[in-house]
Amino acid sequence: MRKIILSTESGADLPEDLVEKHQIQVVPMHVIMDSKDYLDGQLSVEEVFDYYSRTKKIPSTTATNVYEYHELFTKIRVNFPDSIIIHIGYTSKASASFQSALIAAEDFEDLFLIDTLNVTGGLAAIVMYAVTMLEEEPSISHVHLIEKIESVVPKTKLAFIPGSLDFLRAGGRVSNVAYIGGSLLKVKPCIELKEGKLVSTKKYRGNMSMVAEKLMRDYLNQYDIDRKQLYLIYSIGLDESIKRRMDEITKETGFENVTWMQAGAMISTHAGPGGFGIAGLEY
């Protein structure tokens, strides 16, 4: 039986232990700082935030290019001969990465691409769903696995509150940025993925501990999330007491497994320090 290999982008923010354990192939996206192009992972998140503190400028991000995808897919072919590759990609509505992957994929057979219409923890949730399917059904065909992955794409729900509106505005990824113009009133917007686009859906007021709990309650009330697994995302600077409170809530609401994920440099350039997010799959 041919081996199925999963790949994705660094914008999934998958913890390194999961990447290594499940042999997930990850291609880096890019962070541009001081006119220098860094692969996501070369820069620490602290360096990104320190740069903003010094200069009041926010690094920009760019997509993985065609050449880099070609290198990734070639490397997989070399390391896993006769494998079938399923690339689970970053939303095409917020990055050119998926289009680059499509172009690179033209030179390969038995390579399939899935646009998850998601980012960070939402993308990670879909990748890990595929991992779980492969573990539970080792003999699953790639056709059936792709069908299963595609079926959970619309069931994947991601919501987050950025730590800094300055970073969010500068990133330019939120389609209705005018909606959050009330930042002077200490408004904290909830950002969600809607049809692959980052959209501000609600406004919260208060300190981050109050807002994070409100977001969690609203999220669990709005979506019927599978209690087997929940992903919680944070950017450096989120208070540890908030994390502890979120863990308490997940236990109270019956989640079997909770995975905390730190936003990497690429995602943190949009979320800023002290951000918090939630991702899971609906039943």
PDB file of C-alpha atoms in Angstrom:
ATOM      1  CA  MET A   1       0.000   0.000   0.000  1.00  0.00           C
ATOM      2  CA  ARG A   2       1.347   3.415  -0.965  1.00  0.00           C
ATOM      3  CA  LYS A   3       2.234   5.836   1.816  1.00  0.00           C
ATOM      4  CA  ILE A   4       0.239   9.061   2.089  1.00  0.00           C
ATOM      5  CA  ILE A   5       2.300  12.130   3.030  1.00  0.00           C
ATOM      6  CA  LEU A   6       0.667  15.304   4.351  1.00  0.00           C
ATOM      7  CA  SER A   7       2.120  18.762   3.799  1.00  0.00           C
ATOM      8  CA  THR A   8       1.123  22.286   4.793  1.00  0.00           C
ATOM      9  CA  GLU A   9       2.527  25.776   5.400  1.00  0.00           C
ATOM     10  CA  SER A  10       4.191  27.290   8.451  1.00  0.00           C
ATOM     11  CA  GLY A  11       1.099  29.480   8.787  1.00  0.00           C
ATOM     12  CA  ALA A  12      -0.646  26.460  10.321  1.00  0.00           C
ATOM     13  CA  ASP A  13       1.394  27.109  13.498  1.00  0.00           C
ATOM     14  CA  LEU A  14       1.619  23.369  14.156  1.00  0.00           C
ATOM     15  CA  PRO A  15       3.665  22.562  17.265  1.00  0.00           C
ATOM     16  CA  GLU A  16       7.025  21.050  16.350  1.00  0.00           C
ATOM     17  CA  ASP A  17       6.398  17.861  18.327  1.00  0.00           C
ATOM     18  CA  LEU A  18       3.303  17.088  16.228  1.00  0.00           C
ATOM     19  CA  VAL A  19       5.145  17.868  12.993  1.00  0.00           C
ATOM     20  CA  GLU A  20       7.933  15.448  13.878  1.00  0.00           C
ATOM     21  CA  LYS A  21       5.719  12.738  15.318  1.00  0.00           C
ATOM     22  CA  HIS A  22       3.470  12.555  12.262  1.00  0.00           C
ATOM     23  CA  GLN A  23       6.078  13.381   9.580  1.00  0.00           C
ATOM     24  CA  ILE A  24       4.056  16.378   8.412  1.00  0.00           C
ATOM     25  CA  GLN A  25       6.000  18.263   5.747  1.00  0.00           C
ATOM     26  CA  VAL A  26       5.941  22.008   6.401  1.00  0.00           C
ATOM     27  CA  VAL A  27       7.034  24.690   3.938  1.00  0.00           C
ATOM     28  CA  PRO A  28       7.833  28.142   5.376  1.00  0.00           C
ATOM     29  CA  MET A  29       6.072  31.350   4.446  1.00  0.00           C
ATOM     30  CA  HIS A  30       7.979  34.662   4.617  1.00  0.00           C
ATOM     31  CA  VAL A  31       8.412  37.612   6.963  1.00  0.00           C
ATOM     32  CA  ILE A  32       9.896  40.846   5.575  1.00  0.00           C
ATOM     33  CA  MET A  33      11.657  43.023   8.154  1.00  0.00           C
ATOM     34  CA  ASP A  34      14.021  45.928   7.500  1.00  0.00           C
ATOM     35  CA  SER A  35      13.858  45.098   3.784  1.00  0.00           C
ATOM     36  CA  LYS A  36      15.215  41.613   4.507  1.00  0.00           C
ATOM     37  CA  ASP A  37      13.322  38.464   3.586  1.00  0.00           C
ATOM     38  CA  TYR A  38      13.254  35.836   6.344  1.00  0.00           C
ATOM     39  CA  LEU A  39      11.739  32.382   6.158  1.00  0.00           C
ATOM     40  CA  ASP A  40       9.035  31.980   8.785  1.00  0.00           C
ATOM     41  CA  GLY A  41      10.896  30.305  11.640  1.00  0.00           C
ATOM     42  CA  GLN A  42      14.210  32.064  11.064  1.00  0.00           C
ATOM     43  CA  LEU A  43      12.985  35.027  13.100  1.00  0.00           C
ATOM     44  CA  SER A  44      11.753  34.601  16.639  1.00  0.00           C
ATOM     45  CA  VAL A  45       8.444  36.189  17.542  1.00  0.00           C
ATOM     46  CA  GLU A  46      10.289  38.270  20.132  1.00  0.00           C
ATOM     47  CA  GLU A  47      12.404  39.786  17.354  1.00  0.00           C
ATOM     48  CA  VAL A  48       9.258  40.788  15.468  1.00  0.00           C
ATOM     49  CA  PHE A  49       7.770  42.489  18.516  1.00  0.00           C
ATOM     50  CA  ASP A  50      11.074  44.114  19.481  1.00  0.00           C
ATOM     51  CA  TYR A  51      11.343  45.529  15.962  1.00  0.00           C
ATOM     52  CA  TYR A  52       7.944  47.169  16.332  1.00  0.00           C
ATOM     53  CA  SER A  53       8.844  48.540  19.767  1.00  0.00           C
ATOM     54  CA  ARG A  54      11.988  50.158  18.345  1.00  0.00           C
ATOM     55  CA  THR A  55      10.698  51.433  15.018  1.00  0.00           C
ATOM     56  CA  LYS A  56       6.885  51.502  15.293  1.00  0.00           C
ATOM     57  CA  LYS A  57       6.972  49.622  11.998  1.00  0.00           C
ATOM     58  CA  ILE A  58       5.372  46.241  11.516  1.00  0.00           C
ATOM     59  CA  PRO A  59       7.038  43.526   9.402  1.00  0.00           C
ATOM     60  CA  SER A  60       5.130  42.413   6.335  1.00  0.00           C
ATOM     61  CA  THR A  61       4.547  38.855   5.172  1.00  0.00           C
ATOM     62  CA  THR A  62       4.659  37.178   1.788  1.00  0.00           C
ATOM     63  CA  ALA A  63       3.538  33.869   0.382  1.00  0.00           C
ATOM     64  CA  THR A  64       5.557  30.766  -0.255  1.00  0.00           C
ATOM     65  CA  ASN A  65       6.641  30.908  -3.893  1.00  0.00           C
ATOM     66  CA  VAL A  66       6.406  28.358  -6.710  1.00  0.00           C
ATOM     67  CA  TYR A  67      10.082  27.385  -6.487  1.00  0.00           C
ATOM     68  CA  GLU A  68       9.772  26.629  -2.761  1.00  0.00           C
ATOM     69  CA  TYR A  69       6.734  24.401  -3.319  1.00  0.00           C
ATOM     70  CA  HIS A  70       8.567  22.634  -6.111  1.00  0.00           C
ATOM     71  CA  GLU A  71      11.465  22.004  -3.735  1.00  0.00           C
ATOM     72  CA  LEU A  72       9.081  20.734  -1.045  1.00  0.00           C
ATOM     73  CA  PHE A  73       7.288  18.293  -3.346  1.00  0.00           C
ATOM     74  CA  THR A  74      10.591  17.086  -4.839  1.00  0.00           C
ATOM     75  CA  LYS A  75      12.022  16.502  -1.372  1.00  0.00           C
ATOM     76  CA  ILE A  76       8.968  14.442  -0.405  1.00  0.00           C
ATOM     77  CA  ARG A  77       9.329  12.358  -3.547  1.00  0.00           C
ATOM     78  CA  VAL A  78      13.008  11.706  -2.756  1.00  0.00           C
ATOM     79  CA  ASN A  79      12.412  10.878   0.923  1.00  0.00           C
ATOM     80  CA  PHE A  80       9.193   8.937   0.368  1.00  0.00           C
ATOM     81  CA  PRO A  81       9.405   7.267  -3.048  1.00  0.00           C
ATOM     82  CA  ASP A  82       6.101   6.175  -4.563  1.00  0.00           C
ATOM     83  CA  SER A  83       4.163   8.208  -1.983  1.00  0.00           C
ATOM     84  CA  ILE A  84       0.919  10.058  -2.536  1.00  0.00           C
ATOM     85  CA  ILE A  85       1.112  13.683  -1.426  1.00  0.00           C
ATOM     86  CA  ILE A  86      -1.860  15.572  -0.020  1.00  0.00           C
ATOM     87  CA  HIS A  87      -1.095  19.246   0.485  1.00  0.00           C
ATOM     88  CA  ILE A  88      -3.457  20.883   2.978  1.00  0.00           C
ATOM     89  CA  GLY A  89      -3.063  24.552   2.199  1.00  0.00           C
ATOM     90  CA  TYR A  90      -3.402  27.998   3.733  1.00  0.00           C
ATOM     91  CA  THR A  91      -6.534  29.850   2.572  1.00  0.00           C
ATOM     92  CA  SER A  92      -6.312  31.081  -1.010  1.00  0.00           C
ATOM     93  CA  LYS A  93      -8.431  34.106  -0.048  1.00  0.00           C
ATOM     94  CA  ALA A  94      -5.739  35.679   2.158  1.00  0.00           C
ATOM     95  CA  SER A  95      -2.483  34.629   0.494  1.00  0.00           C
ATOM     96  CA  ALA A  96      -1.049  33.785  -2.926  1.00  0.00           C
ATOM     97  CA  SER A  97       0.546  30.648  -1.445  1.00  0.00           C
ATOM     98  CA  PHE A  98      -2.140  28.255  -2.641  1.00  0.00           C
ATOM     99  CA  GLN A  99      -1.904  29.543  -6.212  1.00  0.00           C
ATOM    100  CA  SER A 100       1.861  29.007  -6.109  1.00  0.00           C
ATOM    101  CA  ALA A 101       1.298  25.457  -4.876  1.00  0.00           C
ATOM    102  CA  LEU A 102      -1.101  24.798  -7.756  1.00  0.00           C
ATOM    103  CA  ILE A 103       1.483  25.936 -10.296  1.00  0.00           C
ATOM    104  CA  ALA A 104       4.252  23.843  -8.727  1.00  0.00           C
ATOM    105  CA  ALA A 105       1.973  20.802  -8.545  1.00  0.00           C
ATOM    106  CA  GLU A 106       1.615  20.688 -12.339  1.00  0.00           C
ATOM    107  CA  ASP A 107       5.004  18.947 -12.530  1.00  0.00           C
ATOM    108  CA  PHE A 108       4.031  16.111 -10.194  1.00  0.00           C
ATOM    109  CA  GLU A 109       1.777  13.074 -10.349  1.00  0.00           C
ATOM    110  CA  ASP A 110      -0.198  11.738  -7.393  1.00  0.00           C
ATOM    111  CA  LEU A 111      -0.150  15.140  -5.718  1.00  0.00           C
ATOM    112  CA  PHE A 112      -3.433  16.577  -4.492  1.00  0.00           C
ATOM    113  CA  LEU A 113      -4.110  20.032  -3.063  1.00  0.00           C
ATOM    114  CA  ILE A 114      -6.859  21.112  -0.685  1.00  0.00           C
ATOM    115  CA  ASP A 115      -7.679  24.768  -0.056  1.00  0.00           C
ATOM    116  CA  THR A 116      -8.745  24.779   3.608  1.00  0.00           C
ATOM    117  CA  LEU A 117      -9.987  28.383   3.519  1.00  0.00           C
ATOM    118  CA  ASN A 118      -8.329  28.653   6.916  1.00  0.00           C
ATOM    119  CA  VAL A 119      -5.226  29.798   8.760  1.00  0.00           C
ATOM    120  CA  THR A 120      -3.280  29.113  11.969  1.00  0.00           C
ATOM    121  CA  GLY A 121      -5.295  26.912  14.382  1.00  0.00           C
ATOM    122  CA  GLY A 122      -8.073  26.331  11.849  1.00  0.00           C
ATOM    123  CA  LEU A 123      -5.592  25.045   9.302  1.00  0.00           C
ATOM    124  CA  ALA A 124      -3.859  22.999  11.993  1.00  0.00           C
ATOM    125  CA  ALA A 125      -7.182  21.448  13.018  1.00  0.00           C
ATOM    126  CA  ILE A 126      -7.756  20.222   9.463  1.00  0.00           C
ATOM    127  CA  VAL A 127      -4.207  18.849   9.137  1.00  0.00           C
ATOM    128  CA  MET A 128      -4.556  17.012  12.445  1.00  0.00           C
ATOM    129  CA  TYR A 129      -7.962  15.663  11.400  1.00  0.00           C
ATOM    130  CA  ALA A 130      -6.208  14.114   8.383  1.00  0.00           C
ATOM    131  CA  VAL A 131      -3.521  12.706  10.692  1.00  0.00           C
ATOM    132  CA  THR A 132      -6.193  11.132  12.883  1.00  0.00           C
ATOM    133  CA  MET A 133      -7.963   9.587   9.877  1.00  0.00           C
ATOM    134  CA  LEU A 134      -4.694   7.997   8.743  1.00  0.00           C
ATOM    135  CA  GLU A 135      -4.114   6.583  12.231  1.00  0.00           C
ATOM    136  CA  GLU A 136      -7.653   5.261  12.641  1.00  0.00           C
ATOM    137  CA  GLU A 137      -7.899   3.883   9.091  1.00  0.00           C
ATOM    138  CA  PRO A 138      -4.366   2.940   7.971  1.00  0.00           C
ATOM    139  CA  SER A 139      -5.680   1.381   4.762  1.00  0.00           C
ATOM    140  CA  ILE A 140      -7.803   4.391   3.764  1.00  0.00           C
ATOM    141  CA  SER A 141      -7.462   5.318   0.101  1.00  0.00           C
ATOM    142  CA  HIS A 142      -6.239   8.772  -0.786  1.00  0.00           C
ATOM    143  CA  VAL A 143      -9.518   9.403  -2.611  1.00  0.00           C
ATOM    144  CA  HIS A 144     -11.565   8.649   0.493  1.00  0.00           C
ATOM    145  CA  LEU A 145      -9.195  10.634   2.715  1.00  0.00           C
ATOM    146  CA  ILE A 146      -9.420  13.682   0.460  1.00  0.00           C
ATOM    147  CA  GLU A 147     -13.215  13.444   0.553  1.00  0.00           C
ATOM    148  CA  LYS A 148     -13.137  13.343   4.343  1.00  0.00           C
ATOM    149  CA  ILE A 149     -10.756  16.302   4.600  1.00  0.00           C
ATOM    150  CA  GLU A 150     -12.821  18.372   2.175  1.00  0.00           C
ATOM    151  CA  SER A 151     -15.964  17.539   4.165  1.00  0.00           C
ATOM    152  CA  VAL A 152     -14.573  19.153   7.337  1.00  0.00           C
ATOM    153  CA  VAL A 153     -13.355  22.351   5.646  1.00  0.00           C
ATOM    154  CA  PRO A 154     -16.754  24.088   6.046  1.00  0.00           C
ATOM    155  CA  LYS A 155     -17.063  22.695   9.585  1.00  0.00           C
ATOM    156  CA  THR A 156     -13.800  24.276  10.756  1.00  0.00           C
ATOM    157  CA  LYS A 157     -14.354  27.312  12.970  1.00  0.00           C
ATOM    158  CA  LEU A 158     -11.606  29.754  13.920  1.00  0.00           C
ATOM    159  CA  ALA A 159     -12.067  32.892  16.004  1.00  0.00           C
ATOM    160  CA  PHE A 160      -9.407  35.083  17.556  1.00  0.00           C
ATOM    161  CA  ILE A 161      -8.839  38.395  19.234  1.00  0.00           C
ATOM    162  CA  PRO A 162      -5.647  40.165  18.176  1.00  0.00           C
ATOM    163  CA  GLY A 163      -3.404  41.525  20.867  1.00  0.00           C
ATOM    164  CA  SER A 164      -2.812  44.761  18.990  1.00  0.00           C
ATOM    165  CA  LEU A 165      -5.005  46.670  16.573  1.00  0.00           C
ATOM    166  CA  ASP A 166      -1.871  48.355  15.239  1.00  0.00           C
ATOM    167  CA  PHE A 167      -0.604  45.007  13.961  1.00  0.00           C
ATOM    168  CA  LEU A 168      -4.022  44.052  12.603  1.00  0.00           C
ATOM    169  CA  ARG A 169      -4.453  47.295  10.670  1.00  0.00           C
ATOM    170  CA  ALA A 170      -0.944  47.224   9.259  1.00  0.00           C
ATOM    171  CA  GLY A 171      -1.346  43.632   8.151  1.00  0.00           C
ATOM    172  CA  GLY A 172      -4.238  44.597   5.879  1.00  0.00           C
ATOM    173  CA  ARG A 173      -5.697  41.082   5.906  1.00  0.00           C
ATOM    174  CA  VAL A 174      -9.075  41.882   7.481  1.00  0.00           C
ATOM    175  CA  SER A 175     -11.535  42.647   4.707  1.00  0.00           C
ATOM    176  CA  ASN A 176     -13.811  44.952   6.733  1.00  0.00           C
ATOM    177  CA  VAL A 177     -11.125  46.852   8.607  1.00  0.00           C
ATOM    178  CA  ALA A 178     -13.353  49.936   8.750  1.00  0.00           C
ATOM    179  CA  TYR A 179     -15.623  47.998  11.081  1.00  0.00           C
ATOM    180  CA  ILE A 180     -13.006  48.073  13.803  1.00  0.00           C
ATOM    181  CA  GLY A 181     -12.331  51.783  13.557  1.00  0.00           C
ATOM    182  CA  GLY A 182     -13.386  52.317  17.163  1.00  0.00           C
ATOM    183  CA  SER A 183     -10.064  51.253  18.647  1.00  0.00           C
ATOM    184  CA  LEU A 184      -9.801  54.520  20.549  1.00  0.00           C
ATOM    185  CA  LEU A 185     -12.713  53.251  22.623  1.00  0.00           C
ATOM    186  CA  LYS A 186     -10.672  50.201  23.659  1.00  0.00           C
ATOM    187  CA  VAL A 187     -12.584  47.939  21.325  1.00  0.00           C
ATOM    188  CA  LYS A 188     -11.215  44.443  20.807  1.00  0.00           C
ATOM    189  CA  PRO A 189     -12.531  42.880  17.597  1.00  0.00           C
ATOM    190  CA  CYS A 190     -13.269  39.197  17.138  1.00  0.00           C
ATOM    191  CA  ILE A 191     -11.804  38.023  13.829  1.00  0.00           C
ATOM    192  CA  GLU A 192     -13.234  34.938  12.156  1.00  0.00           C
ATOM    193  CA  LEU A 193     -12.713  33.083   8.884  1.00  0.00           C
ATOM    194  CA  LYS A 194     -15.729  33.503   6.635  1.00  0.00           C
ATOM    195  CA  GLU A 195     -15.460  31.728   3.277  1.00  0.00           C
ATOM    196  CA  GLY A 196     -11.707  31.891   3.617  1.00  0.00           C
ATOM    197  CA  LYS A 197     -11.513  35.595   4.407  1.00  0.00           C
ATOM    198  CA  LEU A 198     -10.587  37.222   7.713  1.00  0.00           C
ATOM    199  CA  VAL A 199     -13.615  39.208   8.846  1.00  0.00           C
ATOM    200  CA  SER A 200     -14.314  41.188  12.009  1.00  0.00           C
ATOM    201  CA  THR A 201     -17.591  39.793  13.334  1.00  0.00           C
ATOM    202  CA  LYS A 202     -18.016  41.159  16.870  1.00  0.00           C
ATOM    203  CA  LYS A 203     -16.669  43.854  19.158  1.00  0.00           C
ATOM    204  CA  TYR A 204     -15.701  43.314  22.766  1.00  0.00           C
ATOM    205  CA  ARG A 205     -14.808  45.823  25.443  1.00  0.00           C
ATOM    206  CA  GLY A 206     -12.798  45.196  28.587  1.00  0.00           C
ATOM    207  CA  ASN A 207      -9.452  43.747  29.573  1.00  0.00           C
ATOM    208  CA  MET A 208      -8.102  40.677  27.825  1.00  0.00           C
ATOM    209  CA  SER A 209      -9.039  38.266  30.621  1.00  0.00           C
ATOM    210  CA  MET A 210     -12.697  39.303  30.395  1.00  0.00           C
ATOM    211  CA  VAL A 211     -12.681  39.386  26.605  1.00  0.00           C
ATOM    212  CA  ALA A 212     -11.000  35.990  26.206  1.00  0.00           C
ATOM    213  CA  GLU A 213     -13.598  34.325  28.418  1.00  0.00           C
ATOM    214  CA  LYS A 214     -16.429  36.082  26.596  1.00  0.00           C
ATOM    215  CA  LEU A 215     -15.011  34.940  23.265  1.00  0.00           C
ATOM    216  CA  MET A 216     -14.757  31.353  24.486  1.00  0.00           C
ATOM    217  CA  ARG A 217     -18.360  31.355  25.768  1.00  0.00           C
ATOM    218  CA  ASP A 218     -19.712  32.944  22.586  1.00  0.00           C
ATOM    219  CA  TYR A 219     -17.744  30.566  20.379  1.00  0.00           C
ATOM    220  CA  LEU A 220     -18.992  27.462  22.183  1.00  0.00           C
ATOM    221  CA  ASN A 221     -22.562  28.762  22.167  1.00  0.00           C
ATOM    222  CA  GLN A 222     -22.467  29.587  18.465  1.00  0.00           C
ATOM    223  CA  TYR A 223     -20.764  26.440  17.192  1.00  0.00           C
ATOM    224  CA  ASP A 224     -21.409  22.795  18.005  1.00  0.00           C
ATOM    225  CA  ILE A 225     -17.738  21.876  18.341  1.00  0.00           C
ATOM    226  CA  ASP A 226     -16.616  18.243  18.514  1.00  0.00           C
ATOM    227  CA  ARG A 227     -15.600  17.695  22.145  1.00  0.00           C
ATOM    228  CA  LYS A 228     -12.796  15.298  21.214  1.00  0.00           C
ATOM    229  CA  GLN A 229     -10.362  18.097  20.354  1.00  0.00           C
ATOM    230  CA  LEU A 230      -9.980  21.862  20.690  1.00  0.00           C
ATOM    231  CA  TYR A 231      -7.073  24.071  19.644  1.00  0.00           C
ATOM    232  CA  LEU A 232      -6.223  27.220  21.585  1.00  0.00           C
ATOM    233  CA  ILE A 233      -3.869  29.725  19.977  1.00  0.00           C
ATOM    234  CA  TYR A 234      -1.884  32.439  21.708  1.00  0.00           C
ATOM    235  CA  SER A 235       0.713  34.973  20.739  1.00  0.00           C
ATOM    236  CA  ILE A 236       3.575  35.738  23.102  1.00  0.00           C
ATOM    237  CA  GLY A 237       2.451  38.147  25.803  1.00  0.00           C
ATOM    238  CA  LEU A 238      -0.845  36.488  26.707  1.00  0.00           C
ATOM    239  CA  ASP A 239      -1.056  36.319  30.493  1.00  0.00           C
ATOM    240  CA  GLU A 240      -0.660  32.838  31.994  1.00  0.00           C
ATOM    241  CA  SER A 241      -3.728  33.383  34.174  1.00  0.00           C
ATOM    242  CA  ILE A 242      -5.830  33.681  31.010  1.00  0.00           C
ATOM    243  CA  LYS A 243      -4.476  30.373  29.753  1.00  0.00           C
ATOM    244  CA  ARG A 244      -5.331  28.711  33.057  1.00  0.00           C
ATOM    245  CA  ARG A 245      -8.874  30.087  32.938  1.00  0.00           C
ATOM    246  CA  MET A 246      -9.340  28.857  29.365  1.00  0.00           C
ATOM    247  CA  ASP A 247      -8.196  25.392  30.452  1.00  0.00           C
ATOM    248  CA  GLU A 248     -10.783  25.459  33.246  1.00  0.00           C
ATOM    249  CA  ILE A 249     -13.537  26.356  30.794  1.00  0.00           C
ATOM    250  CA  THR A 250     -12.586  23.577  28.385  1.00  0.00           C
ATOM    251  CA  LYS A 251     -12.796  21.059  31.230  1.00  0.00           C
ATOM    252  CA  GLU A 252     -16.142  22.457  32.365  1.00  0.00           C
ATOM    253  CA  THR A 253     -17.516  22.162  28.830  1.00  0.00           C
ATOM    254  CA  GLY A 254     -16.385  18.572  28.298  1.00  0.00           C
ATOM    255  CA  PHE A 255     -13.413  18.708  25.956  1.00  0.00           C
ATOM    256  CA  GLU A 256     -11.320  15.537  25.986  1.00  0.00           C
ATOM    257  CA  ASN A 257      -8.176  17.064  24.489  1.00  0.00           C
ATOM    258  CA  VAL A 258      -6.908  20.622  24.277  1.00  0.00           C
ATOM    259  CA  THR A 259      -3.811  21.614  22.326  1.00  0.00           C
ATOM    260  CA  TRP A 260      -2.203  24.993  22.928  1.00  0.00           C
ATOM    261  CA  MET A 261      -0.418  26.489  19.919  1.00  0.00           C
ATOM    262  CA  GLN A 262       1.885  29.486  19.872  1.00  0.00           C
ATOM    263  CA  ALA A 263       1.449  31.769  16.879  1.00  0.00           C
ATOM    264  CA  GLY A 264       4.656  31.880  14.875  1.00  0.00           C
ATOM    265  CA  ALA A 265       6.360  34.971  13.504  1.00  0.00           C
ATOM    266  CA  MET A 266       4.243  35.092  10.333  1.00  0.00           C
ATOM    267  CA  ILE A 267       0.879  34.941  12.112  1.00  0.00           C
ATOM    268  CA  SER A 268       2.122  37.171  14.960  1.00  0.00           C
ATOM    269  CA  THR A 269       2.819  40.011  12.521  1.00  0.00           C
ATOM    270  CA  HIS A 270      -0.964  40.210  12.115  1.00  0.00           C
ATOM    271  CA  ALA A 271      -2.102  39.291  15.631  1.00  0.00           C
ATOM    272  CA  GLY A 272       0.414  41.282  17.681  1.00  0.00           C
ATOM    273  CA  PRO A 273       1.492  40.400  21.232  1.00  0.00           C
ATOM    274  CA  GLY A 274      -1.013  38.911  23.665  1.00  0.00           C
ATOM    275  CA  GLY A 275      -3.533  37.604  21.135  1.00  0.00           C
ATOM    276  CA  PHE A 276      -5.863  34.662  21.795  1.00  0.00           C
ATOM    277  CA  GLY A 277      -7.756  32.330  19.488  1.00  0.00           C
ATOM    278  CA  ILE A 278      -9.847  29.166  19.341  1.00  0.00           C
ATOM    279  CA  ALA A 279     -10.224  26.553  16.609  1.00  0.00           C
ATOM    280  CA  GLY A 280     -12.191  23.351  16.321  1.00  0.00           C
ATOM    281  CA  LEU A 281     -14.347  21.203  14.072  1.00  0.00           C
ATOM    282  CA  GLU A 282     -18.122  21.111  14.271  1.00  0.00           C
ATOM    283  CA  TYR A 283     -19.842  17.739  14.471  1.00  0.00           C
TER     284      TYR A 283
END
